[in-house]
PDB file of C-alpha atoms in Angstrom:
ATOM      1  CA  MET B   1      40.115 -33.286  24.152  1.00 42.00           C
ATOM      2  CA  LYS B   2      36.755 -34.992  23.432  1.00 41.00           C
ATOM      3  CA  ARG B   3      35.079 -32.823  26.085  1.00 42.00           C
ATOM      4  CA  LEU B   4      36.518 -29.651  24.485  1.00 38.00           C
ATOM      5  CA  LEU B   5      35.201 -30.773  21.095  1.00 35.00           C
ATOM      6  CA  LEU B   6      31.717 -31.407  22.540  1.00 35.00           C
ATOM      7  CA  ILE B   7      31.730 -27.925  24.160  1.00 36.00           C
ATOM      8  CA  LEU B   8      32.776 -26.347  20.845  1.00 34.00           C
ATOM      9  CA  ILE B   9      30.014 -28.190  18.963  1.00 33.00           C
ATOM     10  CA  ALA B  10      27.415 -27.369  21.622  1.00 38.00           C
ATOM     11  CA  THR B  11      28.383 -23.682  21.391  1.00 34.00           C
ATOM     12  CA  ALA B  12      28.633 -23.607  17.593  1.00 37.00           C
ATOM     13  CA  LEU B  13      25.192 -25.124  16.873  1.00 34.00           C
ATOM     14  CA  PRO B  14      23.096 -22.373  18.554  1.00 36.00           C
ATOM     15  CA  ILE B  15      25.299 -19.675  17.044  1.00 33.00           C
ATOM     16  CA  ALA B  16      24.867 -21.218  13.565  1.00 37.00           C
ATOM     17  CA  ALA B  17      21.127 -21.494  14.126  1.00 36.00           C
ATOM     18  CA  MET B  18      20.923 -17.866  15.207  1.00 34.00           C
ATOM     19  CA  ALA B  19      22.966 -16.783  12.174  1.00 35.00           C
ATOM     20  CA  GLY B  20      20.609 -18.677   9.915  1.00 36.00           C
ATOM     21  CA  ALA B  21      17.541 -17.135  11.620  1.00 33.00           C
ATOM     22  CA  SER B  22      18.985 -13.626  11.244  1.00 30.00           C
ATOM     23  CA  ARG B  23      19.482 -14.281   7.551  1.00 28.00           C
ATOM     24  CA  LEU B  24      15.798 -15.232   7.296  1.00 27.00           C
ATOM     25  CA  SER B  25      14.622 -12.033   8.955  1.00 27.00           C
ATOM     26  CA  ALA B  26      17.104  -9.728   7.229  1.00 29.00           C
ATOM     27  CA  ALA B  27      16.023  -6.870   5.050  1.00 31.00           C
ATOM     28  CA  PRO B  28      14.750  -8.024   1.627  1.00 33.00           C
ATOM     29  CA  THR B  29      16.942  -7.858  -1.431  1.00 33.00           C
ATOM     30  CA  SER B  30      16.550  -4.944  -3.806  1.00 36.00           C
ATOM     31  CA  ALA B  31      14.293  -7.051  -6.107  1.00 39.00           C
ATOM     32  CA  ALA B  32      12.072  -8.008  -3.164  1.00 38.00           C
ATOM     33  CA  ALA B  33      12.063  -4.427  -1.870  1.00 37.00           C
ATOM     34  CA  ALA B  34      10.660  -3.259  -5.237  1.00 41.00           C
ATOM     35  CA  ARG B  35       7.559  -5.381  -4.549  1.00 45.00           C
ATOM     36  CA  LEU B  36       5.254  -4.410  -1.728  1.00 46.00           C
ATOM     37  CA  ALA B  37       3.070  -7.186  -0.391  1.00 49.00           C
ATOM     38  CA  PRO B  38      -0.576  -6.138  -0.192  1.00 47.00           C
ATOM     39  CA  ALA B  39      -0.735  -7.331   3.414  1.00 49.00           C
ATOM     40  CA  GLU B  40       1.858  -4.737   4.441  1.00 64.00           C
ATOM     41  CA  LEU B  41      -0.429  -1.796   3.804  1.00 71.00           C
ATOM     42  CA  PRO B  42      -0.769   0.944   4.803  1.00 80.00           C
ATOM     43  CA  ARG B  43       2.854   1.883   4.759  1.00 78.00           C
ATOM     44  CA  ALA B  44       4.432   3.202   7.900  1.00 83.00           C
ATOM     45  CA  THR B  45       4.682   7.010   7.992  1.00 84.00           C
ATOM     46  CA  GLN B  46       7.262   9.349   9.419  1.00 88.00           C
ATOM     47  CA  ALA B  47       6.365  11.757  12.199  1.00 90.00           C
ATOM     48  CA  GLY B  48       3.935  14.367  10.982  1.00 90.00           C
ATOM     49  CA  GLN B  49       2.849  12.400   7.903  1.00 92.00           C
ATOM     50  CA  THR B  50      -0.612  10.821   7.712  1.00 93.00           C
ATOM     51  CA  THR B  51      -2.179   7.922   5.927  1.00 94.00           C
ATOM     52  CA  GLN B  52      -5.630   7.960   4.324  1.00 95.00           C
ATOM     53  CA  TRP B  53      -7.639   5.378   2.439  1.00 95.00           C
ATOM     54  CA  GLY B  54     -10.071   6.035  -0.345  1.00 96.00           C
ATOM     55  CA  HIS B  55     -10.712   6.043  -4.107  1.00 96.00           C
ATOM     56  CA  VAL B  56      -8.794   8.027  -6.718  1.00 97.00           C
ATOM     57  CA  LYS B  57     -11.442   9.742  -8.906  1.00 96.00           C
ATOM     58  CA  SER B  58      -9.141  11.707 -11.166  1.00 97.00           C
ATOM     59  CA  LEU B  59      -5.455  12.551 -11.733  1.00 97.00           C
ATOM     60  CA  THR B  60      -4.746  15.544 -13.914  1.00 97.00           C
ATOM     61  CA  ARG B  61      -1.292  16.815 -14.988  1.00 97.00           C
ATOM     62  CA  LYS B  62      -0.598  20.342 -13.686  1.00 96.00           C
ATOM     63  CA  GLY B  63       2.918  21.388 -14.748  1.00 95.00           C
ATOM     64  CA  ARG B  64       5.508  19.311 -12.901  1.00 94.00           C
ATOM     65  CA  HIS B  65       2.995  17.505 -10.640  1.00 97.00           C
ATOM     66  CA  TYR B  66      -0.478  16.003 -10.766  1.00 98.00           C
ATOM     67  CA  GLU B  67      -3.675  17.100  -9.062  1.00 98.00           C
ATOM     68  CA  MET B  68      -5.717  14.285  -7.674  1.00 98.00           C
ATOM     69  CA  ARG B  69      -9.342  14.265  -6.673  1.00 98.00           C
ATOM     70  CA  PHE B  70      -9.796  11.712  -3.936  1.00 97.00           C
ATOM     71  CA  ASP B  71     -12.875  10.228  -2.235  1.00 96.00           C
ATOM     72  CA  PRO B  72     -11.801   9.344   1.322  1.00 96.00           C
ATOM     73  CA  GLY B  73     -13.337   6.481   3.295  1.00 95.00           C
ATOM     74  CA  LEU B  74     -12.680   4.420   6.382  1.00 93.00           C
ATOM     75  CA  PHE B  75     -11.160   0.938   5.966  1.00 91.00           C
ATOM     76  CA  LEU B  76     -12.225  -0.778   9.188  1.00 93.00           C
ATOM     77  CA  HIS B  77     -11.251  -4.070  10.848  1.00 91.00           C
ATOM     78  CA  GLY B  78     -12.115  -5.909  14.068  1.00 92.00           C
ATOM     79  CA  VAL B  79     -14.713  -4.758  16.554  1.00 94.00           C
ATOM     80  CA  THR B  80     -14.904  -1.335  14.845  1.00 94.00           C
ATOM     81  CA  ALA B  81     -15.897  -3.012  11.587  1.00 94.00           C
ATOM     82  CA  GLU B  82     -18.398  -5.324  13.343  1.00 94.00           C
ATOM     83  CA  ARG B  83     -20.136  -2.437  15.047  1.00 93.00           C
ATOM     84  CA  ALA B  84     -20.138  -0.226  11.931  1.00 93.00           C
ATOM     85  CA  CYS B  85     -21.742  -2.915   9.720  1.00 92.00           C
ATOM     86  CA  GLY B  86     -23.857  -4.509  12.418  1.00 92.00           C
ATOM     87  CA  CYS B  87     -22.649  -7.956  11.482  1.00 90.00           C
ATOM     88  CA  LYS B  88     -20.437 -10.643  12.987  1.00 88.00           C
ATOM     89  CA  PRO B  89     -18.246 -11.981  11.519  1.00 90.00           C
ATOM     90  CA  VAL B  90     -17.409  -9.181   9.128  1.00 91.00           C
ATOM     91  CA  PRO B  91     -17.257 -10.494   5.493  1.00 88.00           C
ATOM     92  CA  ASN B  92     -13.615 -10.654   4.252  1.00 86.00           C
ATOM     93  CA  ASP B  93     -12.425  -9.260   7.669  1.00 88.00           C
ATOM     94  CA  TYR B  94     -12.958  -5.577   6.655  1.00 90.00           C
ATOM     95  CA  TYR B  95     -15.743  -3.090   6.259  1.00 93.00           C
ATOM     96  CA  ILE B  96     -15.628   0.213   4.367  1.00 92.00           C
ATOM     97  CA  VAL B  97     -17.492   3.334   5.470  1.00 93.00           C
ATOM     98  CA  ASP B  98     -17.720   5.845   2.667  1.00 89.00           C
ATOM     99  CA  GLU B  99     -20.660   8.116   3.392  1.00 87.00           C
ATOM    100  CA  SER B 100     -19.975  11.591   2.098  1.00 88.00           C
ATOM    101  CA  HIS B 101     -18.279  11.055  -1.299  1.00 89.00           C
ATOM    102  CA  ARG B 102     -16.811  14.534  -0.880  1.00 93.00           C
ATOM    103  CA  LEU B 103     -13.778  14.841  -3.140  1.00 96.00           C
ATOM    104  CA  LEU B 104     -10.558  16.125  -1.600  1.00 97.00           C
ATOM    105  CA  THR B 105      -7.744  17.592  -3.706  1.00 98.00           C
ATOM    106  CA  TYR B 106      -4.148  16.436  -3.232  1.00 98.00           C
ATOM    107  CA  ILE B 107      -0.969  17.404  -5.126  1.00 98.00           C
ATOM    108  CA  VAL B 108       0.926  14.316  -6.303  1.00 98.00           C
ATOM    109  CA  PRO B 109       4.570  14.658  -7.344  1.00 98.00           C
ATOM    110  CA  ALA B 110       5.163  13.131 -10.796  1.00 97.00           C
ATOM    111  CA  ASN B 111       7.789  10.773  -9.331  1.00 97.00           C
ATOM    112  CA  ALA B 112       5.659   9.527  -6.405  1.00 97.00           C
ATOM    113  CA  PRO B 113       5.731   5.757  -6.050  1.00 96.00           C
ATOM    114  CA  VAL B 114       2.494   4.026  -7.066  1.00 96.00           C
ATOM    115  CA  THR B 115       1.676   0.389  -6.417  1.00 95.00           C
ATOM    116  CA  VAL B 116      -1.237  -1.415  -8.084  1.00 94.00           C
ATOM    117  CA  ILE B 117      -2.459  -4.984  -7.589  1.00 92.00           C
ATOM    118  CA  THR B 118      -2.143  -7.254 -10.647  1.00 92.00           C
ATOM    119  CA  ARG B 119      -3.524 -10.746 -11.140  1.00 89.00           C
ATOM    120  CA  GLY B 120      -1.961 -13.370  -8.974  1.00 83.00           C
ATOM    121  CA  VAL B 121      -2.329 -10.790  -6.174  1.00 82.00           C
ATOM    122  CA  SER B 122       1.047  -9.224  -6.961  1.00 86.00           C
ATOM    123  CA  ALA B 123       1.987  -5.658  -6.131  1.00 90.00           C
ATOM    124  CA  THR B 124       3.315  -3.896  -9.237  1.00 93.00           C
ATOM    125  CA  ARG B 125       5.075  -0.547  -9.206  1.00 95.00           C
ATOM    126  CA  ILE B 126       3.885   1.945 -11.862  1.00 96.00           C
ATOM    127  CA  THR B 127       4.200   5.692 -12.464  1.00 96.00           C
ATOM    128  CA  VAL B 128       1.701   8.405 -11.580  1.00 97.00           C
ATOM    129  CA  ALA B 129       1.280   9.060 -15.313  1.00 97.00           C
ATOM    130  CA  GLU B 130       0.230   5.466 -15.924  1.00 97.00           C
ATOM    131  CA  LEU B 131      -2.153   5.547 -12.946  1.00 97.00           C
ATOM    132  CA  ALA B 132      -3.709   8.716 -14.392  1.00 97.00           C
ATOM    133  CA  GLN B 133      -4.516   6.781 -17.580  1.00 96.00           C
ATOM    134  CA  ILE B 134      -5.862   3.779 -15.625  1.00 95.00           C
ATOM    135  CA  VAL B 135      -8.182   6.096 -13.670  1.00 95.00           C
ATOM    136  CA  ARG B 136      -9.432   7.416 -17.037  1.00 95.00           C
ATOM    137  CA  GLY B 137     -10.289   3.837 -18.068  1.00 93.00           C
ATOM    138  CA  LYS B 138      -7.233   3.143 -20.186  1.00 94.00           C
ATOM    139  CA  ASN B 139      -4.528   0.518 -19.645  1.00 93.00           C
ATOM    140  CA  PRO B 140      -1.513   1.701 -21.708  1.00 91.00           C
ATOM    141  CA  LYS B 141       0.822  -1.172 -20.719  1.00 94.00           C
ATOM    142  CA  HIS B 142      -1.921  -3.831 -20.826  1.00 92.00           C
ATOM    143  CA  ARG B 143      -1.334  -4.840 -17.210  1.00 93.00           C
ATOM    144  CA  ARG B 144      -3.454  -7.596 -15.807  1.00 92.00           C
ATOM    145  CA  LEU B 145      -5.041  -5.384 -13.183  1.00 92.00           C
ATOM    146  CA  LEU B 146      -6.851  -7.262 -10.501  1.00 88.00           C
ATOM    147  CA  GLU B 147      -9.318  -4.525  -9.686  1.00 86.00           C
ATOM    148  CA  PRO B 148      -8.679  -1.097 -11.193  1.00 83.00           C
ATOM    149  CA  THR B 149     -11.291   0.630  -9.029  1.00 83.00           C
ATOM    150  CA  ALA B 150     -10.095  -0.707  -5.694  1.00 89.00           C
ATOM    151  CA  GLY B 151      -9.134   1.815  -3.054  1.00 94.00           C
ATOM    152  CA  PHE B 152      -5.674   3.254  -2.391  1.00 96.00           C
ATOM    153  CA  TRP B 153      -3.705   4.132   0.691  1.00 95.00           C
ATOM    154  CA  LEU B 154      -2.151   7.590   0.445  1.00 96.00           C
ATOM    155  CA  ARG B 155       0.950   8.610   2.424  1.00 95.00           C
ATOM    156  CA  ILE B 156       0.543  12.359   2.837  1.00 96.00           C
ATOM    157  CA  GLY B 157       3.461  14.695   3.492  1.00 95.00           C
ATOM    158  CA  ALA B 158       3.790  16.765   6.649  1.00 94.00           C
ATOM    159  CA  LYS B 159       4.672  20.121   4.999  1.00 94.00           C
ATOM    160  CA  TYR B 160       2.641  22.413   2.788  1.00 95.00           C
ATOM    161  CA  PRO B 161       1.251  21.675   0.221  1.00 94.00           C
ATOM    162  CA  ASN B 162       0.926  18.301   2.003  1.00 96.00           C
ATOM    163  CA  PRO B 163       1.357  16.204  -1.157  1.00 97.00           C
ATOM    164  CA  ALA B 164       0.438  12.558  -1.574  1.00 97.00           C
ATOM    165  CA  LEU B 165       3.973  11.043  -1.355  1.00 96.00           C
ATOM    166  CA  ALA B 166       2.946   7.461  -2.204  1.00 96.00           C
ATOM    167  CA  LEU B 167      -0.175   5.608  -3.463  1.00 96.00           C
ATOM    168  CA  ASP B 168      -0.626   1.933  -2.710  1.00 95.00           C
ATOM    169  CA  GLN B 169      -3.642  -0.009  -3.889  1.00 94.00           C
ATOM    170  CA  GLN B 170      -5.337  -2.080  -1.252  1.00 91.00           C
ATOM    171  CA  TYR B 171      -6.248  -5.674  -2.142  1.00 88.00           C
ATOM    172  CA  GLN B 172      -9.961  -6.232  -1.529  1.00 84.00           C
ATOM    173  CA  PRO B 173     -11.256  -9.801  -1.865  1.00 80.00           C
TER     174      PRO B 173
END
């Protein structure tokens, strides 16, 4: 009987430990899912979609969507960043190449998710309409924006007109 009890305990402990570990790595709660940690950028894309980094220069309402003028750049890390800047180590572990300043035009649905970085390095979800005002130098909800002019990651749709499906601000120390 004692031996059976020891076998049960020996079997139960690893199972309980695995159950606890799976709880730790489970999908976040809905409240946690609403926040996007800055370190998780850029977001993963579906097949055919692309991701691009750069600066939002303007957002103008055009009927049911917005038209965005976007200055693309390259957000580099690692050896690529070291060779591009000619320095080692790279300050803050990234280097930005933004040579042309050519503005690209993207359509942005009015309901596209937008994430900005607020003080305390928190990701805060806002609307495209609010971002349009922030880009124009206003702050209608008086958010404690960490860096209003920091770059954004765009998730770009795979089908015409290839809209910007999501905009996520990149934390830049």
